Tab-separated table of N, CA and C in Angstrom:
chain	number	residue	atom	x	y	z
T	718	MET	N	0.897	-1.267	-0.031
T	718	MET	CA	0.036	-0.016	-0.097
T	718	MET	C	0.918	1.267	0.055
T	719	ASN	N	0.499	2.222	-0.602
T	719	ASN	CA	1.257	3.408	-0.872
T	719	ASN	C	1.175	4.209	0.501
T	720	LYS	N	2.246	4.835	0.954
T	720	LYS	CA	2.348	5.603	2.227
T	720	LYS	C	1.505	6.902	2.001
T	721	ARG	N	1.549	7.521	0.945
T	721	ARG	CA	0.884	8.806	0.629
T	721	ARG	C	-0.560	8.535	0.808
T	722	LEU	N	-1.128	7.391	0.141
T	722	LEU	CA	-2.495	7.207	0.236
T	722	LEU	C	-2.984	6.819	1.582
T	723	TYR	N	-2.178	6.081	2.324
T	723	TYR	CA	-2.441	5.768	3.670
T	723	TYR	C	-2.521	7.047	4.556
T	724	THR	N	-1.594	7.936	4.450
T	724	THR	CA	-1.590	9.261	5.267
T	724	THR	C	-2.813	9.974	4.806
T	725	GLU	N	-3.094	10.155	3.632
T	725	GLU	CA	-4.402	10.954	3.176
T	725	GLU	C	-5.627	10.422	3.729
T	726	ALA	N	-5.702	8.980	3.768
T	726	ALA	CA	-6.909	8.396	4.165
T	726	ALA	C	-7.081	8.657	5.733
T	727	TRP	N	-5.894	8.652	6.357
T	727	TRP	CA	-5.969	8.893	7.954
T	727	TRP	C	-6.330	10.325	8.178
T	728	GLU	N	-5.788	11.364	7.362
T	728	GLU	CA	-6.053	12.707	7.586
T	728	GLU	C	-7.531	13.026	7.330
T	729	LYS	N	-8.134	12.245	6.427
T	729	LYS	CA	-9.500	12.415	6.058
T	729	LYS	C	-10.450	11.855	7.209
T	730	ASP	N	-10.031	10.648	7.665
T	730	ASP	CA	-10.842	9.984	8.712
T	730	ASP	C	-10.617	10.637	10.086
T	731	LYS	N	-9.576	11.371	10.222
T	731	LYS	CA	-9.187	12.022	11.505
T	731	LYS	C	-10.232	13.166	11.779
T	732	THR	N	-10.583	13.794	10.758
T	732	THR	CA	-11.664	14.864	10.985
T	732	THR	C	-12.975	14.384	11.182
T	733	LEU	N	-13.292	13.142	10.766
T	733	LEU	CA	-14.649	12.717	10.848
T	733	LEU	C	-14.996	12.098	12.236
T	734	VAL	N	-13.884	11.726	13.025
T	734	VAL	CA	-14.195	11.146	14.305
T	734	VAL	C	-14.676	12.202	15.209
T	735	HIS	N	-15.707	11.885	16.066
T	735	HIS	CA	-16.354	12.924	16.878
T	735	HIS	C	-16.587	12.239	18.270
T	736	ILE	N	-15.971	12.852	19.349
T	736	ILE	CA	-16.191	12.358	20.846
T	736	ILE	C	-17.255	13.337	21.441
T	737	MET	N	-18.275	12.707	22.046
T	737	MET	CA	-19.337	13.477	22.866
T	737	MET	C	-18.557	14.279	23.925
T	738	PRO	N	-18.916	15.536	24.048
T	738	PRO	CA	-18.215	16.237	25.060
T	738	PRO	C	-18.661	16.154	26.434
T	739	ASP	N	-19.791	15.319	26.698
T	739	ASP	CA	-20.237	15.152	28.088
T	739	ASP	C	-20.066	13.737	28.635
T	740	THR	N	-19.223	13.021	27.989
T	740	THR	CA	-18.999	11.641	28.461
T	740	THR	C	-18.337	11.769	29.901
T	741	PRO	N	-18.476	10.707	30.745
T	741	PRO	CA	-17.775	10.905	32.104
T	741	PRO	C	-16.317	10.960	32.052
T	742	GLU	N	-15.659	10.356	31.061
T	742	GLU	CA	-14.164	10.441	30.916
T	742	GLU	C	-13.738	11.873	30.602
T	743	ILE	N	-14.458	12.482	29.725
T	743	ILE	CA	-14.181	13.892	29.378
T	743	ILE	C	-14.343	14.819	30.466
T	744	GLU	N	-15.470	14.678	31.224
T	744	GLU	CA	-15.704	15.349	32.344
T	744	GLU	C	-14.681	15.256	33.553
T	745	LEU	N	-14.289	14.033	33.652
T	745	LEU	CA	-13.224	13.763	34.526
T	745	LEU	C	-11.937	14.432	34.298
T	746	ALA	N	-11.543	14.311	32.965
T	746	ALA	CA	-10.410	14.868	32.523
T	746	ALA	C	-10.451	16.401	32.653
T	747	ARG	N	-11.614	17.134	32.352
T	747	ARG	CA	-11.679	18.594	32.570
T	747	ARG	C	-11.511	18.862	33.917
T	748	GLN	N	-12.177	18.197	34.868
T	748	GLN	CA	-11.999	18.515	36.339
T	748	GLN	C	-10.539	18.274	36.844
T	749	ASN	N	-9.944	17.189	36.383
T	749	ASN	CA	-8.435	16.899	36.691
T	749	ASN	C	-7.530	18.113	36.129
T	750	LYS	N	-7.809	18.531	34.986
T	750	LYS	CA	-7.122	19.571	34.400
T	750	LYS	C	-7.316	20.826	35.327
T	751	ILE	N	-8.453	21.061	35.835
T	751	ILE	CA	-8.659	22.321	36.788
T	751	ILE	C	-7.899	22.120	38.056
T	752	ASN	N	-8.088	20.876	38.601
T	752	ASN	CA	-7.477	20.526	39.881
T	752	ASN	C	-6.006	20.696	39.897
T	753	LEU	N	-5.410	20.229	38.835
T	753	LEU	CA	-4.000	20.068	38.781
T	753	LEU	C	-3.216	21.210	38.064
T	754	SER	N	-3.988	22.168	37.650
T	754	SER	CA	-3.341	23.285	36.911
T	754	SER	C	-2.595	24.160	37.918
T	755	ASN	N	-1.379	24.286	37.711
T	755	ASN	CA	-0.444	25.122	38.414
T	755	ASN	C	-0.866	26.613	38.160
T	756	THR	N	-1.253	26.997	37.008
T	756	THR	CA	-1.554	28.365	36.761
T	756	THR	C	-2.894	28.787	37.533
T	757	LEU	N	-3.795	27.883	37.601
T	757	LEU	CA	-5.025	28.281	38.504
T	757	LEU	C	-4.697	28.203	39.939
T	758	TYR	N	-3.738	27.521	40.398
T	758	TYR	CA	-3.334	27.487	41.743
T	758	TYR	C	-2.710	28.892	42.064
T	759	LYS	N	-1.720	29.232	41.258
T	759	LYS	CA	-1.141	30.551	41.407
T	759	LYS	C	-2.117	31.765	41.321
T	760	LEU	N	-3.044	31.596	40.385
T	760	LEU	CA	-4.146	32.690	40.189
T	760	LEU	C	-4.883	32.763	41.465
T	761	SER	N	-5.297	31.708	42.134
T	761	SER	CA	-6.032	31.915	43.356
T	761	SER	C	-5.127	32.466	44.441
T	762	LEU	N	-3.931	32.263	44.534
T	762	LEU	CA	-3.086	32.883	45.369
T	762	LEU	C	-2.983	34.290	45.101
T	763	GLU	N	-2.783	34.721	43.910
T	763	GLU	CA	-2.681	36.016	43.554
T	763	GLU	C	-4.119	36.790	43.830
T	764	GLU	N	-5.188	36.225	43.777
T	764	GLU	CA	-6.394	36.803	44.075
T	764	GLU	C	-6.553	36.933	45.602
T	765	ALA	N	-6.040	36.097	46.397
T	765	ALA	CA	-5.988	36.178	47.834
T	765	ALA	C	-5.093	37.292	48.236
T	766	LYS	N	-3.904	37.462	47.448
T	766	LYS	CA	-3.136	38.581	47.830
T	766	LYS	C	-3.791	39.873	47.564
T	767	LYS	N	-4.531	39.923	46.406
T	767	LYS	CA	-5.218	41.137	45.941
T	767	LYS	C	-6.338	41.615	47.028
T	768	LYS	N	-6.928	40.572	47.530
T	768	LYS	CA	-8.023	40.944	48.478
T	768	LYS	C	-7.501	41.573	49.831
T	769	GLY	N	-6.229	41.329	50.021
T	769	GLY	CA	-5.577	42.028	51.180
T	769	GLY	C	-5.234	41.086	52.366
T	770	TYR	N	-5.136	39.882	52.122
T	770	TYR	CA	-4.733	38.987	53.173
T	770	TYR	C	-3.370	39.296	53.671
T	771	ASP	N	-3.068	39.354	55.053
T	771	ASP	CA	-1.753	39.654	55.583
T	771	ASP	C	-1.235	38.380	56.026
T	772	LEU	N	-0.342	37.822	55.308
T	772	LEU	CA	0.227	36.474	55.671
T	772	LEU	C	1.601	36.625	56.335
T	773	ARG	N	2.056	37.774	56.847
T	773	ARG	CA	3.268	37.777	57.596
T	773	ARG	C	3.214	37.122	58.934
T	774	LEU	N	4.321	36.824	59.360
T	774	LEU	CA	4.324	36.089	60.763
T	774	LEU	C	3.908	36.971	61.769
T	775	ASP	N	4.051	38.277	61.673
T	775	ASP	CA	3.745	39.174	62.746
T	775	ASP	C	2.364	39.791	62.603
T	776	ALA	N	1.518	39.264	61.658
T	776	ALA	CA	0.279	39.800	61.434
T	776	ALA	C	-0.669	39.626	62.645
T	777	ILE	N	-1.693	40.475	62.782
T	777	ILE	CA	-2.549	40.485	63.984
T	777	ILE	C	-3.271	39.215	64.229
T	778	PRO	N	-3.854	38.738	63.089
T	778	PRO	CA	-4.751	37.297	63.388
T	778	PRO	C	-3.777	36.234	63.717
T	779	ILE	N	-2.515	36.234	63.152
T	779	ILE	CA	-1.531	35.155	63.558
T	779	ILE	C	-1.182	35.405	65.044
T	780	ARG	N	-0.879	36.547	65.433
T	780	ARG	CA	-0.582	36.899	66.870
T	780	ARG	C	-1.560	36.528	67.753
T	781	ALA	N	-2.934	36.869	67.412
T	781	ALA	CA	-4.009	36.501	68.322
T	781	ALA	C	-4.190	34.906	68.352
T	782	ALA	N	-4.003	34.325	67.276
T	782	ALA	CA	-4.134	32.800	67.412
T	782	ALA	C	-3.090	32.253	68.315
T	783	LYS	N	-1.823	32.746	68.171
T	783	LYS	CA	-0.702	32.294	69.029
T	783	LYS	C	-1.058	32.652	70.469
T	784	ALA	N	-1.566	33.701	70.702
T	784	ALA	CA	-1.848	34.148	72.210
T	784	ALA	C	-2.903	33.233	72.645
T	785	SER	N	-3.990	32.914	71.931
T	785	SER	CA	-5.048	32.051	72.512
T	785	SER	C	-4.663	30.662	72.672
T	786	ARG	N	-3.733	30.282	71.768
T	786	ARG	CA	-3.072	28.948	72.012
T	786	ARG	C	-2.265	28.757	73.392
T	787	ASN	N	-1.524	29.915	73.593
T	787	ASN	CA	-0.736	29.889	74.872
T	787	ASN	C	-1.666	30.070	76.044
T	788	ILE	N	-2.722	30.793	75.963
T	788	ILE	CA	-3.629	30.958	77.053
T	788	ILE	C	-4.353	29.446	77.347
T	789	ALA	N	-4.703	28.893	76.289
T	789	ALA	CA	-5.509	27.575	76.417
T	789	ALA	C	-4.502	26.616	77.019
T	790	SER	N	-3.172	26.631	76.569
T	790	SER	CA	-2.255	25.662	77.112
T	790	SER	C	-1.858	25.906	78.568
T	791	ASP	N	-1.745	27.202	78.920
T	791	ASP	CA	-1.594	27.537	80.364
T	791	ASP	C	-2.744	27.047	81.181
T	792	TYR	N	-3.936	27.320	80.772
T	792	TYR	CA	-5.219	26.933	81.467
T	792	TYR	C	-5.203	25.444	81.831
T	793	ILE	N	-4.910	24.614	80.703
T	793	ILE	CA	-4.868	23.189	80.820
T	793	ILE	C	-3.919	22.681	81.865
T	794	TYR	N	-2.579	23.352	81.727
T	794	TYR	CA	-1.531	22.993	82.608
T	794	TYR	C	-1.832	23.394	84.022
T	795	LYS	N	-2.466	24.539	84.244
T	795	LYS	CA	-2.755	24.932	85.609
T	795	LYS	C	-3.944	24.035	86.199
T	796	THR	N	-4.848	23.718	85.468
T	796	THR	CA	-5.904	22.836	86.005
T	796	THR	C	-5.456	21.489	86.403
T	797	ALA	N	-4.559	21.000	85.554
T	797	ALA	CA	-3.941	19.705	85.880
T	797	ALA	C	-3.002	19.794	87.079
T	798	TYR	N	-2.343	20.775	87.318
T	798	TYR	CA	-1.580	21.109	88.407
T	798	TYR	C	-2.385	21.249	89.682
T	799	ARG	N	-3.434	21.969	89.589
T	799	ARG	CA	-4.385	22.177	90.863
T	799	ARG	C	-4.941	20.849	91.267
T	800	ASP	N	-5.135	19.973	90.148
T	800	ASP	CA	-5.819	18.609	90.516
T	800	ASP	C	-4.795	17.775	91.305
T	801	GLN	N	-3.477	17.937	90.983
T	801	GLN	CA	-2.486	17.187	91.637
T	801	GLN	C	-1.847	17.630	92.933
T	802	VAL	N	-2.253	18.982	93.195
T	802	VAL	CA	-1.573	19.594	94.480
T	802	VAL	C	-1.842	18.908	95.683
T	803	GLY	N	-3.133	18.389	96.107
T	803	GLY	CA	-3.305	17.834	97.317
T	803	GLY	C	-2.827	16.377	97.388
T	804	HIS	N	-2.483	15.780	96.493
T	804	HIS	CA	-2.156	14.384	96.418
T	804	HIS	C	-0.923	13.932	97.131
T	805	HIS	N	0.019	14.848	97.089
T	805	HIS	CA	1.574	14.414	97.526
T	805	HIS	C	1.929	15.390	98.609
T	806	ILE	N	1.108	15.701	99.499
T	806	ILE	CA	1.478	16.639	100.564
T	806	ILE	C	2.072	15.780	101.804
T	807	GLY	N	3.208	16.369	102.322
T	807	GLY	CA	3.752	15.700	103.599
T	807	GLY	C	4.783	14.705	103.408
T	808	TYR	N	4.943	14.030	102.209
T	808	TYR	CA	5.914	12.862	102.128
T	808	TYR	C	6.883	13.072	101.008
T	809	ARG	N	8.193	12.899	101.244
T	809	ARG	CA	9.177	13.237	100.172
T	809	ARG	C	9.331	12.172	99.342
T	810	CYS	N	9.157	10.834	99.808
T	810	CYS	CA	9.265	9.621	98.958
T	810	CYS	C	8.239	8.540	99.471
T	811	LEU	N	8.185	7.610	98.804
T	811	LEU	CA	7.271	6.338	98.922
T	811	LEU	C	7.424	5.746	100.326
T	812	GLN	N	8.692	5.700	100.854
T	812	GLN	CA	8.953	5.087	102.148
T	812	GLN	C	8.479	5.887	103.316
T	813	ASP	N	8.340	7.056	103.160
T	813	ASP	CA	7.740	8.036	104.230
T	813	ASP	C	6.321	7.885	104.494
T	814	ASP	N	5.585	7.477	103.447
T	814	ASP	CA	4.137	7.302	103.464
T	814	ASP	C	3.788	5.901	104.205
T	815	PRO	N	3.150	5.946	105.413
T	815	PRO	CA	2.848	4.637	106.017
T	815	PRO	C	1.827	3.889	105.237
T	816	ARG	N	0.896	4.442	104.675
T	816	ARG	CA	-0.112	3.764	103.787
T	816	ARG	C	0.515	3.033	102.700
T	817	ALA	N	1.458	3.894	101.954
T	817	ALA	CA	2.063	3.121	100.799
T	817	ALA	C	2.965	2.101	101.205
T	818	VAL	N	3.733	2.213	102.290
T	818	VAL	CA	4.528	1.144	102.932
T	818	VAL	C	3.708	-0.100	103.265
T	819	LEU	N	2.596	0.127	103.897
T	819	LEU	CA	1.620	-1.034	104.318
T	819	LEU	C	1.200	-1.654	102.978
T	820	ALA	N	0.742	-0.923	102.035
T	820	ALA	CA	0.336	-1.575	100.757
T	820	ALA	C	1.275	-2.345	100.155
T	821	ALA	N	2.506	-1.847	100.045
T	821	ALA	CA	3.619	-2.634	99.378
T	821	ALA	C	3.988	-3.908	100.143
T	822	HIS	N	3.831	-3.840	101.493
T	822	HIS	CA	4.074	-5.011	102.484
T	822	HIS	C	3.057	-6.059	102.152
T	823	VAL	N	1.869	-5.606	102.091
T	823	VAL	CA	0.736	-6.670	101.899
T	823	VAL	C	0.909	-7.267	100.604
T	824	ALA	N	1.300	-6.411	99.527
T	824	ALA	CA	1.323	-6.989	98.233
T	824	ALA	C	2.608	-7.988	98.145
T	825	LYS	N	3.534	-7.784	98.903
T	825	LYS	CA	4.740	-8.571	98.982
T	825	LYS	C	4.478	-9.916	99.601
T	826	MET	N	3.696	-9.884	100.767
T	826	MET	CA	3.235	-11.036	101.507
T	826	MET	C	2.230	-11.851	100.562
T	827	GLN	N	1.292	-11.249	99.975
T	827	GLN	CA	0.346	-12.010	99.074
T	827	GLN	C	1.154	-12.656	97.914
T	828	SER	N	2.191	-12.061	97.338
T	828	SER	CA	3.018	-12.625	96.223
T	828	SER	C	3.666	-13.848	96.777
T	829	GLU	N	4.238	-13.716	97.973
T	829	GLU	CA	4.977	-14.907	98.568
T	829	GLU	C	4.035	-16.003	98.846
T	830	ARG	N	2.821	-15.769	99.377
T	830	ARG	CA	1.844	-16.736	99.741
T	830	ARG	C	1.498	-17.353	98.357
T	831	GLU	N	1.155	-16.640	97.347
T	831	GLU	CA	0.881	-17.382	96.005
T	831	GLU	C	1.926	-18.178	95.474
T	832	TYR	N	3.262	-17.726	95.618
T	832	TYR	CA	4.364	-18.456	95.150
T	832	TYR	C	4.544	-19.714	95.913
T	833	LYS	N	4.355	-19.825	97.240
T	833	LYS	CA	4.451	-20.966	98.036
T	833	LYS	C	3.321	-21.866	97.644
T	834	LYS	N	2.152	-21.340	97.432
T	834	LYS	CA	0.931	-22.215	97.204
T	834	LYS	C	1.166	-22.918	95.907
T	835	ASP	N	1.692	-22.239	94.920
T	835	ASP	CA	1.979	-22.762	93.551
T	835	ASP	C	3.079	-23.823	93.638
T	836	PHE	N	4.036	-23.571	94.441
T	836	PHE	CA	5.157	-24.468	94.540
T	836	PHE	C	4.695	-25.716	95.152
T	837	GLU	N	3.823	-25.724	96.238
T	837	GLU	CA	3.363	-26.921	96.810
T	837	GLU	C	2.455	-27.771	95.802
T	838	LYS	N	1.773	-27.075	94.950
T	838	LYS	CA	0.926	-27.739	94.032
T	838	LYS	C	1.699	-28.433	92.973
T	839	TRP	N	2.856	-27.797	92.454
T	839	TRP	CA	3.571	-28.414	91.444
T	839	TRP	C	4.741	-29.283	91.899
T	840	LYS	N	5.002	-29.279	93.279
T	840	LYS	CA	6.114	-30.101	93.861
T	840	LYS	C	5.933	-31.579	93.643
T	841	THR	N	4.679	-32.144	93.712
T	841	THR	CA	4.377	-33.501	93.624
T	841	THR	C	4.167	-33.951	92.115
T	842	LYS	N	4.116	-33.094	91.174
T	842	LYS	CA	4.041	-33.471	89.784
T	842	LYS	C	5.281	-33.667	89.195
T	843	PHE	N	5.307	-34.803	88.423
T	843	PHE	CA	6.620	-35.057	87.660
T	843	PHE	C	6.327	-35.261	86.231
T	844	ASN	N	6.966	-34.486	85.391
T	844	ASN	CA	6.823	-34.640	83.907
T	844	ASN	C	7.944	-35.318	83.287
T	845	THR	N	7.675	-36.333	82.537
T	845	THR	CA	8.793	-36.853	81.898
T	845	THR	C	8.397	-37.045	80.369
T	846	PRO	N	9.414	-37.064	79.565
T	846	PRO	CA	9.102	-37.220	78.073
T	846	PRO	C	8.700	-38.774	77.912
T	847	VAL	N	8.227	-38.967	76.766
T	847	VAL	CA	7.632	-40.295	76.428
T	847	VAL	C	8.688	-41.291	76.249
T	848	ASP	N	9.943	-40.868	75.736
T	848	ASP	CA	10.966	-41.807	75.434
T	848	ASP	C	11.755	-42.271	76.863
T	849	MET	N	11.353	-41.538	77.972
T	849	MET	CA	12.058	-41.803	79.170
T	849	MET	C	11.285	-42.978	79.946
T	850	LEU	N	10.107	-43.293	79.626
T	850	LEU	CA	9.287	-44.174	80.351
T	850	LEU	C	9.897	-45.610	80.461
T	851	GLY	N	10.605	-46.115	79.299
T	851	GLY	CA	11.310	-47.344	79.477
T	851	GLY	C	12.325	-47.241	80.404
T	852	LEU	N	13.187	-46.247	80.399
T	852	LEU	CA	14.251	-46.029	81.559
T	852	LEU	C	13.735	-46.099	82.950
T	853	LEU	N	12.487	-45.474	83.118
T	853	LEU	CA	11.985	-45.490	84.473
T	853	LEU	C	11.531	-46.716	84.862
T	854	LEU	N	10.904	-47.524	83.975
T	854	LEU	CA	10.452	-48.883	84.249
T	854	LEU	C	11.614	-49.748	84.613
T	855	ALA	N	12.711	-49.613	83.941
T	855	ALA	CA	13.923	-50.379	84.175
T	855	ALA	C	14.527	-50.090	85.497
T	856	LYS	N	14.409	-48.742	86.020
T	856	LYS	CA	14.961	-48.458	87.311
T	856	LYS	C	13.990	-49.114	88.347
T	857	LYS	N	12.733	-49.094	88.256
T	857	LYS	CA	11.851	-49.662	89.138
T	857	LYS	C	12.049	-51.094	89.203
T	858	CYS	N	12.289	-51.809	88.229
T	858	CYS	CA	12.505	-53.264	88.196
T	858	CYS	C	13.747	-53.636	89.024
T	859	GLN	N	14.751	-52.919	89.055
T	859	GLN	CA	16.022	-53.168	89.724
T	859	GLN	C	15.850	-53.395	91.242
């Protein structure tokens, strides 16, 4: 086939193809073009600058936001501090507090009692592997 005839046929057919402008793919591509357009992004920034937004670090709204953040932080810190104030009065360490010492002693006794009880329970049990049974029977028979 002749290349010239082939390209002429393609040029003629190329103008006859028609895509509907409201197909979902075309609409999606149009929206993606708007969303990803760098010029539109910069255009919106320029419009924001024209409206008079003050984006400096020492702008009044930014200062007000920082001040309110610091006030809220101080308030939360002080309420937590006030809640903890009465809990540790009078004792410098855990050993000075008789209630804490008593609680620690009781926990220690309970732990020792549980350990001894568990030891007595498992003291009489003897576990051997299956291949040791023959050896045990031989010892008994002697």
